[in-house]
CSV table of C-alpha atoms and ligand atoms in Angstrom, one decimal:
chain,number,residue,atom,x,y,z
A,9,MET,CA,0.1,0.0,0.2
A,10,ALA,CA,1.2,3.5,-0.6
A,11,LEU,CA,2.3,5.6,2.1
A,12,ILE,CA,0.6,8.8,0.8
A,13,GLU,CA,-1.7,9.0,-2.1
A,14,LEU,CA,-3.8,11.8,-3.8
A,15,LYS,CA,-6.9,10.8,-5.4
A,16,ASN,CA,-8.5,13.0,-7.8
A,17,ILE,CA,-7.4,16.1,-6.4
A,18,ASN,CA,-8.6,19.1,-7.9
A,19,LYS,CA,-7.9,22.6,-6.3
A,20,ARG,CA,-9.6,25.9,-7.0
A,21,TYR,CA,-8.3,28.8,-5.3
A,22,ASP,CA,-10.9,31.4,-3.8
A,23,ASP,CA,-10.6,33.6,-6.9
A,24,GLY,CA,-11.5,31.1,-8.9
A,25,PHE,CA,-8.3,29.9,-10.6
A,26,VAL,CA,-7.9,25.9,-10.9
A,27,ALA,CA,-4.2,25.3,-9.7
A,28,LEU,CA,-4.5,21.7,-9.8
A,29,LYS,CA,-6.5,19.3,-12.1
A,30,ASN,CA,-7.2,15.7,-11.2
A,31,ILE,CA,-3.9,15.1,-9.5
A,32,ASN,CA,-3.4,11.4,-8.8
A,33,LEU,CA,-0.2,10.2,-7.2
A,34,LYS,CA,1.3,7.4,-4.9
A,35,ILE,CA,4.0,8.0,-2.7
A,36,GLU,CA,6.0,4.9,-1.2
A,37,SER,CA,8.0,4.8,2.0
A,38,GLY,CA,11.7,5.4,2.0
A,39,LYS,CA,11.9,6.7,-1.5
A,40,PHE,CA,13.1,10.2,-2.9
A,41,TYR,CA,10.6,12.0,-5.0
A,42,SER,CA,10.6,15.1,-7.2
A,43,LEU,CA,7.7,17.3,-8.2
A,44,LEU,CA,9.3,18.8,-11.3
A,45,GLY,CA,7.8,21.6,-13.2
A,46,PRO,CA,8.1,25.3,-14.2
A,47,SER,CA,6.9,28.3,-12.0
A,48,GLY,CA,3.1,28.2,-11.5
A,49,SER,CA,2.7,24.7,-12.5
A,50,GLY,CA,1.2,23.7,-8.9
A,51,LYS,CA,3.9,22.3,-7.3
A,52,SER,CA,3.9,23.9,-4.0
A,53,THR,CA,0.0,23.6,-3.8
A,54,ILE,CA,0.5,19.9,-4.0
A,55,LEU,CA,3.0,20.1,-1.1
A,56,ARG,CA,0.7,22.2,1.0
A,57,ILE,CA,-2.3,19.7,0.5
A,58,ILE,CA,-0.1,16.9,1.5
A,59,ALA,CA,0.9,18.8,4.5
A,60,GLY,CA,-2.6,20.0,5.4
A,61,PHE,CA,-2.0,23.8,5.0
A,62,SER,CA,-4.3,23.7,2.0
A,63,GLN,CA,-7.4,21.9,1.4
A,64,PRO,CA,-8.4,20.4,-1.9
A,65,THR,CA,-11.6,21.6,-3.6
A,66,GLU,CA,-12.2,18.1,-4.3
A,67,GLY,CA,-10.5,14.7,-3.9
A,68,GLU,CA,-8.8,12.8,-0.9
A,69,VAL,CA,-5.6,12.6,0.6
A,70,LEU,CA,-5.0,9.2,2.1
A,71,LEU,CA,-2.2,8.3,4.5
A,72,ASP,CA,-1.7,4.2,4.7
A,73,GLY,CA,-5.0,4.0,3.0
A,74,LYS,CA,-6.7,6.2,5.6
A,75,ASN,CA,-8.4,9.1,4.7
A,76,ILE,CA,-6.7,12.3,6.2
A,77,THR,CA,-8.1,15.0,4.0
A,78,ASP,CA,-9.3,17.0,7.0
A,79,MET,CA,-6.7,15.9,9.3
A,80,ASP,CA,-4.8,18.8,11.3
A,81,PRO,CA,-1.1,19.6,9.9
A,82,ALA,CA,0.2,19.2,13.4
A,83,LYS,CA,-0.9,15.4,13.6
A,84,ARG,CA,0.4,14.4,10.1
A,85,PRO,CA,3.6,12.5,10.0
A,86,VAL,CA,4.8,15.1,7.6
A,87,ASN,CA,7.3,18.0,7.7
A,88,THR,CA,8.0,21.0,5.4
A,89,VAL,CA,11.4,22.5,4.7
A,90,PHE,CA,10.4,26.0,3.4
A,91,GLN,CA,12.4,27.7,0.4
A,92,ASN,CA,13.2,30.7,2.7
A,93,TYR,CA,14.2,28.2,5.5
A,94,ALA,CA,11.8,30.5,7.8
A,95,LEU,CA,14.2,30.1,10.6
A,96,PHE,CA,13.7,32.1,13.8
A,97,PRO,CA,16.5,35.0,13.6
A,98,HIS,CA,16.4,35.5,17.4
A,99,LEU,CA,16.8,31.9,18.5
A,100,ASN,CA,19.9,30.1,18.3
A,101,VAL,CA,20.4,26.6,16.5
A,102,PHE,CA,19.5,24.7,19.2
A,103,GLU,CA,16.4,26.4,20.1
A,104,ASN,CA,15.5,26.5,16.2
A,105,VAL,CA,15.7,23.0,16.0
A,106,ALA,CA,14.1,22.3,19.4
A,107,PHE,CA,11.1,24.5,18.6
A,108,GLY,CA,8.6,21.9,17.6
A,109,LEU,CA,9.4,19.5,20.5
A,110,LYS,CA,9.1,22.3,22.9
A,111,ILE,CA,5.6,23.4,21.7
A,112,LYS,CA,4.7,19.7,22.2
A,113,LYS,CA,5.8,20.0,25.6
A,114,GLU,CA,8.2,17.2,25.6
A,115,ALA,CA,10.5,16.9,28.5
A,116,MET,CA,14.1,18.4,28.1
A,117,SER,CA,15.8,14.9,28.8
A,118,LYS,CA,14.1,14.0,25.4
A,119,ILE,CA,14.4,17.4,23.6
A,120,LYS,CA,18.4,17.5,24.1
A,121,PRO,CA,19.6,14.0,22.6
A,122,ALA,CA,16.9,14.4,19.8
A,123,VAL,CA,18.4,17.9,18.8
A,124,LYS,CA,21.7,16.5,19.2
A,125,THR,CA,20.9,13.6,17.0
A,126,ALA,CA,19.5,15.6,14.4
A,127,LEU,CA,22.3,17.9,14.4
A,128,LYS,CA,24.4,15.4,13.9
A,129,MET,CA,22.5,14.1,11.0
A,130,VAL,CA,23.0,17.2,9.2
A,131,ARG,CA,26.7,17.6,10.0
A,132,LEU,CA,26.2,20.5,12.4
A,133,ASP,CA,27.4,18.9,15.5
A,134,GLY,CA,29.1,21.6,17.7
A,135,TYR,CA,26.7,24.4,16.2
A,136,ALA,CA,24.1,24.1,18.9
A,137,ASN,CA,25.1,27.6,20.6
A,138,ARG,CA,25.4,29.6,17.4
A,139,GLU,CA,23.2,32.4,16.3
A,140,ILE,CA,21.6,31.8,13.1
A,141,SER,CA,23.0,35.1,11.6
A,142,GLU,CA,26.5,33.6,12.3
A,143,LEU,CA,25.7,31.0,9.7
A,144,SER,CA,26.4,30.8,6.0
A,145,GLY,CA,23.3,30.0,3.5
A,146,GLY,CA,24.1,26.2,3.4
A,147,GLN,CA,24.5,25.8,7.2
A,148,GLN,CA,20.9,27.7,7.6
A,149,GLN,CA,19.8,25.2,5.0
A,150,ARG,CA,21.0,22.4,7.2
A,151,VAL,CA,19.6,24.0,10.4
A,152,ALA,CA,16.0,24.0,8.5
A,153,ILE,CA,16.2,20.2,7.5
A,154,ALA,CA,17.4,19.4,10.9
A,155,ARG,CA,14.4,21.1,12.6
A,156,ALA,CA,12.2,19.2,10.3
A,157,ILE,CA,13.5,15.7,10.8
A,158,VAL,CA,13.8,16.2,14.7
A,159,ASN,CA,10.5,14.5,15.5
A,160,GLU,CA,11.0,11.5,12.9
A,161,PRO,CA,8.6,12.5,10.3
A,162,LYS,CA,7.6,9.6,7.8
A,163,VAL,CA,7.7,12.2,5.2
A,164,LEU,CA,10.1,15.1,4.5
A,165,LEU,CA,8.6,17.9,2.1
A,166,LEU,CA,11.0,20.2,0.5
A,167,ASP,CA,10.0,23.2,-1.3
A,168,GLU,CA,12.7,24.5,-3.9
A,169,SER,CA,15.1,24.1,-0.7
A,170,LEU,CA,18.0,24.6,-2.6
A,171,SER,CA,17.3,27.4,-5.1
A,172,ALA,CA,18.9,30.2,-2.8
A,173,LEU,CA,22.2,28.7,-2.7
A,174,ASP,CA,25.0,29.3,-5.1
A,175,LYS,CA,25.6,26.6,-7.7
A,176,ARG,CA,28.6,25.0,-6.1
A,177,LEU,CA,26.8,24.7,-2.9
A,178,ARG,CA,23.7,23.7,-4.4
A,179,LYS,CA,25.6,20.7,-6.1
A,180,GLU,CA,26.9,19.8,-2.5
A,181,MET,CA,23.7,20.2,-1.1
A,182,GLN,CA,22.1,17.9,-3.7
A,183,PHE,CA,24.4,15.3,-2.9
A,184,GLU,CA,24.0,15.5,0.8
A,185,LEU,CA,20.3,15.4,0.6
A,186,ARG,CA,20.2,12.5,-1.2
A,187,ALA,CA,22.8,11.0,1.2
A,188,MET,CA,20.8,12.3,4.0
A,189,GLN,CA,17.4,10.4,2.6
A,190,LYS,CA,19.1,7.1,2.3
A,191,LYS,CA,20.4,7.3,5.8
A,192,LEU,CA,17.2,8.4,7.4
A,193,GLY,CA,15.3,5.9,5.3
A,194,ILE,CA,12.1,8.3,5.3
A,195,THR,CA,10.5,9.6,2.2
A,196,PHE,CA,11.3,12.8,0.7
A,197,ILE,CA,9.4,14.9,-1.5
A,198,PHE,CA,11.5,17.7,-3.3
A,199,VAL,CA,10.0,20.3,-5.4
A,200,THR,CA,12.2,22.0,-8.1
A,201,HIS,CA,12.1,23.7,-11.3
A,202,ASP,CA,15.4,22.4,-12.0
A,203,GLN,CA,15.5,19.6,-14.4
A,204,GLU,CA,19.0,18.5,-13.9
A,205,GLU,CA,18.6,18.6,-10.1
A,206,ALA,CA,15.3,16.4,-10.2
A,207,LEU,CA,17.2,14.0,-12.7
A,208,SER,CA,20.1,13.3,-10.4
A,209,MET,CA,18.5,13.2,-7.3
A,210,SER,CA,15.3,11.0,-7.5
A,211,ASP,CA,14.0,7.5,-7.5
A,212,GLU,CA,10.9,8.9,-9.2
A,213,ILE,CA,9.8,12.2,-10.9
A,214,PHE,CA,6.4,13.8,-11.4
A,215,VAL,CA,6.6,16.2,-14.3
A,216,LEU,CA,4.2,18.9,-13.7
A,217,ASN,CA,2.7,21.7,-16.1
A,218,ASP,CA,-0.4,23.8,-15.9
A,219,GLY,CA,-1.9,21.8,-12.9
A,220,LYS,CA,-1.6,18.5,-14.4
A,221,ILE,CA,0.8,15.4,-14.2
A,222,GLN,CA,2.3,15.1,-17.5
A,223,GLN,CA,4.4,12.2,-16.9
A,224,ASN,CA,5.7,10.2,-13.9
A,225,GLY,CA,8.5,7.6,-13.7
A,226,THR,CA,12.2,7.2,-13.0
A,227,PRO,CA,14.7,9.8,-14.1
A,228,MET,CA,15.6,7.4,-17.2
A,229,ASP,CA,12.1,6.6,-18.1
A,230,ILE,CA,11.5,10.5,-18.5
A,231,TYR,CA,14.5,11.2,-20.0
A,232,ASP,CA,14.5,8.4,-22.3
A,233,GLU,CA,10.8,8.4,-23.3
A,234,PRO,CA,9.3,11.5,-22.9
A,235,ILE,CA,5.6,11.1,-23.6
A,236,ASN,CA,4.6,14.7,-25.1
A,237,ASP,CA,6.5,17.9,-26.5
A,238,PHE,CA,6.1,19.5,-22.9
A,239,VAL,CA,8.4,17.0,-21.3
A,240,ALA,CA,10.7,16.6,-24.1
A,241,ARG,CA,11.2,20.3,-24.0
A,242,PHE,CA,11.5,20.7,-20.5
A,243,ILE,CA,13.7,18.0,-19.7
A,244,GLY,CA,16.6,18.7,-21.8
A,245,ASP,CA,18.1,20.1,-25.1
A,246,SER,CA,16.3,17.9,-27.6
A,247,ASN,CA,15.9,17.7,-31.6
A,248,ILE,CA,12.0,17.9,-31.9
A,249,LEU,CA,10.8,17.4,-35.3
A,250,PRO,CA,7.5,17.4,-36.9
A,251,GLY,CA,6.9,14.0,-38.4
A,252,ARG,CA,3.9,11.4,-39.5
A,253,MET,CA,3.5,8.1,-38.7
A,254,ILE,CA,3.6,5.9,-42.0
A,255,LYS,CA,2.8,2.6,-40.1
A,256,ASP,CA,3.8,0.8,-37.0
A,257,TYR,CA,7.5,1.0,-36.7
A,258,GLU,CA,7.8,3.3,-39.4
A,259,VAL,CA,7.9,7.2,-39.1
A,260,GLU,CA,8.8,9.9,-41.8
A,261,PHE,CA,10.6,13.1,-40.8
A,262,ALA,CA,13.2,15.5,-42.3
A,263,GLY,CA,11.7,14.3,-45.7
A,264,LYS,CA,12.6,10.5,-45.2
A,265,LYS,CA,11.1,7.4,-43.7
A,266,PHE,CA,13.0,5.9,-40.9
A,267,GLU,CA,12.4,2.5,-38.8
A,268,CYS,CA,11.6,3.2,-35.3
A,269,ALA,CA,10.3,1.5,-32.2
A,270,ASP,CA,7.0,3.0,-31.9
A,271,ALA,CA,3.7,1.1,-32.6
A,272,GLY,CA,0.0,1.7,-31.9
A,273,ILE,CA,-0.4,5.0,-33.6
A,274,LYS,CA,-2.9,6.0,-36.3
A,275,ILE,CA,-1.4,5.5,-39.9
A,276,ASN,CA,-0.6,9.2,-41.1
A,277,GLU,CA,-1.1,10.9,-37.7
A,278,LYS,CA,0.9,14.0,-37.2
A,279,VAL,CA,3.5,13.2,-34.5
A,280,GLU,CA,6.6,14.8,-33.4
A,281,VAL,CA,9.9,13.0,-33.1
A,282,VAL,CA,12.7,13.4,-30.6
A,283,ILE,CA,16.2,12.6,-30.9
A,284,ARG,CA,18.5,13.5,-28.1
A,285,PRO,CA,21.9,15.3,-29.2
A,286,GLU,CA,23.8,12.6,-27.3
A,287,ASP,CA,22.3,9.8,-29.6
A,288,LEU,CA,23.5,11.3,-32.7
A,289,ASP,CA,26.8,9.9,-34.2
A,290,ILE,CA,28.7,11.9,-37.0
A,291,THR,CA,29.8,9.8,-40.0
A,292,SER,CA,30.3,10.4,-43.5
A,293,PRO,CA,27.4,11.6,-45.9
A,294,GLU,CA,27.2,8.3,-47.5
A,295,LYS,CA,26.9,6.3,-44.3
A,296,GLY,CA,24.5,8.8,-42.3
A,297,LYS,CA,20.8,8.0,-42.3
A,298,LEU,CA,20.3,11.6,-42.9
A,299,VAL,CA,22.8,14.3,-44.3
A,300,VAL,CA,22.9,17.7,-42.7
A,301,THR,CA,25.4,20.6,-43.2
A,302,SER,CA,27.4,22.2,-40.1
A,303,LEU,CA,26.6,25.6,-38.9
A,304,SER,CA,28.7,25.9,-35.9
A,305,GLN,CA,30.2,24.4,-33.0
A,306,LEU,CA,31.1,24.8,-29.2
A,307,PHE,CA,33.8,23.1,-27.3
A,308,LEU,CA,32.4,22.4,-23.9
A,309,GLY,CA,35.6,20.6,-22.2
A,310,ASP,CA,34.9,17.2,-22.7
A,311,HIS,CA,32.5,17.3,-25.8
A,312,PHE,CA,31.4,19.5,-28.6
A,313,GLU,CA,28.1,21.0,-29.3
A,314,ILE,CA,27.4,21.2,-32.9
A,315,LYS,CA,24.6,22.9,-34.7
A,316,ALA,CA,23.3,21.9,-38.4
A,317,VAL,CA,20.7,22.0,-40.6
A,318,ASP,CA,19.1,19.5,-42.9
A,319,MET,CA,17.4,19.8,-46.3
A,320,ASP,CA,14.1,20.5,-44.8
A,321,GLU,CA,15.7,23.5,-42.7
A,322,ASN,CA,15.3,21.8,-39.4
A,323,GLU,CA,17.7,22.7,-36.9
A,324,TRP,CA,20.1,20.0,-35.6
A,325,LEU,CA,21.8,19.8,-32.1
A,326,ILE,CA,24.8,17.2,-32.0
A,327,GLN,CA,27.0,16.2,-29.2
A,328,SER,CA,30.0,14.5,-30.3
A,329,THR,CA,33.5,13.9,-28.8
A,330,ASN,CA,34.8,14.9,-32.2
A,331,GLY,CA,34.7,18.2,-33.8
A,332,VAL,CA,33.6,18.9,-37.6
A,333,LYS,CA,34.4,21.6,-40.1
A,334,ILE,CA,32.1,24.3,-40.4
A,335,GLY,CA,29.9,24.5,-43.6
A,336,LYS,CA,30.6,20.9,-44.2
A,337,ARG,CA,28.1,18.1,-45.1
A,338,ILE,CA,28.2,15.5,-42.7
A,339,GLY,CA,26.1,12.1,-42.2
A,340,LEU,CA,24.0,11.5,-38.7
A,341,TYR,CA,23.6,8.0,-37.8
A,342,PHE,CA,21.2,7.0,-35.2
A,343,ASP,CA,19.4,3.8,-34.2
A,344,PRO,CA,15.7,3.0,-34.5
A,345,GLU,CA,15.5,3.1,-30.8
A,346,ASP,CA,17.0,6.4,-30.7
A,347,ILE,CA,13.9,7.9,-32.2
A,348,HIS,CA,10.9,8.8,-30.0
A,349,VAL,CA,7.8,9.4,-31.5
A,350,MET,CA,5.4,11.5,-29.6
A,351,ARG,CA,1.7,12.1,-29.9
A,352,LEU,CA,1.0,15.7,-29.8
A,353,HIS,CA,-0.1,16.8,-26.2
A,354,GLU,CA,-0.6,13.2,-25.0
A,355,SER,CA,-1.4,12.7,-21.5
A,356,GLN,CA,0.2,10.0,-19.1
A,357,ALA,CA,-3.5,8.6,-18.9
A,358,GLU,CA,-3.9,8.5,-22.7
A,359,PHE,CA,-0.6,6.9,-23.2
A,360,ASP,CA,-1.4,4.3,-20.6
A,361,ALA,CA,-4.4,3.6,-22.3
A,362,ARG,CA,-2.9,3.5,-25.7
A,363,LEU,CA,-0.2,1.1,-24.4
A,364,GLU,CA,-2.9,-1.1,-22.9
A,365,SER,CA,-4.8,-1.4,-26.0
A,366,TYR,CA,-1.8,-1.9,-28.0
A,367,GLU,CA,-0.9,-4.9,-26.0
A,368,GLY,CA,-4.3,-6.0,-25.8
A,369,GLY,CA,-4.0,-6.5,-29.5
A,370,GLU,CA,-7.4,-4.2,-30.2
A,371,ASP,CA,-5.3,-2.1,-32.6
B,413,LIG,P1,4.3,26.2,-8.1
B,413,LIG,O1,5.0,26.0,-6.9
B,413,LIG,O2,4.7,25.2,-9.3
B,413,LIG,O3,5.2,27.6,-8.6
B,413,LIG,P2,2.1,26.9,-6.9
B,413,LIG,O4,1.4,25.7,-6.6
B,413,LIG,O5,2.6,27.9,-6.0
B,413,LIG,O6,3.1,26.8,-8.2
B,413,LIG,O7,0.8,27.7,-7.9
B,413,LIG,C1,0.0,27.3,-8.9
B,413,LIG,C2,-0.7,28.3,-9.4
B,413,LIG,O8,-2.0,29.0,-8.4
B,413,LIG,C3,-0.1,29.7,-9.8
B,413,LIG,O9,-0.8,30.0,-11.0
B,413,LIG,C4,-0.5,30.6,-8.6
B,413,LIG,O10,-0.3,32.0,-9.0
B,413,LIG,C5,-1.7,30.1,-8.0
B,413,LIG,N1,-2.0,30.4,-6.8
B,413,LIG,C6,-1.4,29.9,-5.8
B,413,LIG,N2,-1.7,30.3,-4.5
B,413,LIG,C7,-2.8,31.0,-5.0
B,413,LIG,C8,-3.9,31.6,-4.1
B,413,LIG,N3,-3.7,31.6,-2.9
B,413,LIG,N4,-4.9,32.2,-4.7
B,413,LIG,C9,-4.9,32.4,-6.0
B,413,LIG,N5,-4.0,31.7,-6.7
B,413,LIG,C10,-3.2,31.2,-6.1
B,414,LIG,MG1,6.4,26.8,-5.5
């Protein structure tokens, strides 16, 4: 059974704005999840509904299968680390971390060791008596996490918790958060608009746009098999070309027909074809499946990023360990599996239905 489940959640704010549209998701215990999407896509609204700070207009929140939609936030086994940390500036590190336990009127004999353990977990042992203003951004971030884990929640919600940090510290904290999650063994639900961050940290990602879950799966699933053009564009630099399905396992784009790995799409249906820059190999025009002309190249330390154009005037982005001469005709080679055919604006539910009907042989 899922630890937390959101069932058919809709959220309409008082001004009439619909921020969430039929959200269904399952959270298992002990995993690292990310909610990934652009600003305004509904990520924070989902966290607030899980935490109980906000009520869904429709739908249910389940905890271990029990309906907790109306449960008081303080009673839920869930804690939130906010983007701005929300630390108390006039309290020191110990008092900040101990705050929730004191409110609950726990005995000092219990609070002290709990705070000590939490501070050790975030590598701040020895900082108990420091003032918040004396700490760096990364240290403040850790205090906020210590405060959230001190009463041993089952789920930690982190809302854009690293976005205030500079790039280097952010990388370090990404690694630390992941390590901390493994060590604590509790579930993290991490909100971010940064695709690289979500891809590198998560067991599972929910990609959101416009109040809807566009796709969920492992980072590999989402990177390799984006199910619509939104996910493909959002997840990384990709070549996205207009195309047409010829028949099962054959698609046309850039003025040619190619063998592909996709089936179950209507003949002649207009599609978009995605090919990742790193899946393209440069070869001679004779050996290539497609001939393009190189326009520019950039050396990025360990590979070149080459821009090229085909006869249909589609632009191509290619990543290669070898450079090319500019203005030269080059061949591009790719395997059928490197071609990802997407139906236009297909949702996860439609994709699942298509897969099911296809596997059921109803096609
Ligand atoms: P995200 O965290 O992905 O940036 P939010 O969940 O904060 O997005 O917000 C989703 C949408 O709901 C946004 O368009 C936002 O403007 C709107 N929204 C958030 N809070 C409220 C509110 N209290 N009243 C009206 N609209 C809101
Ligand atoms: Mg937000």
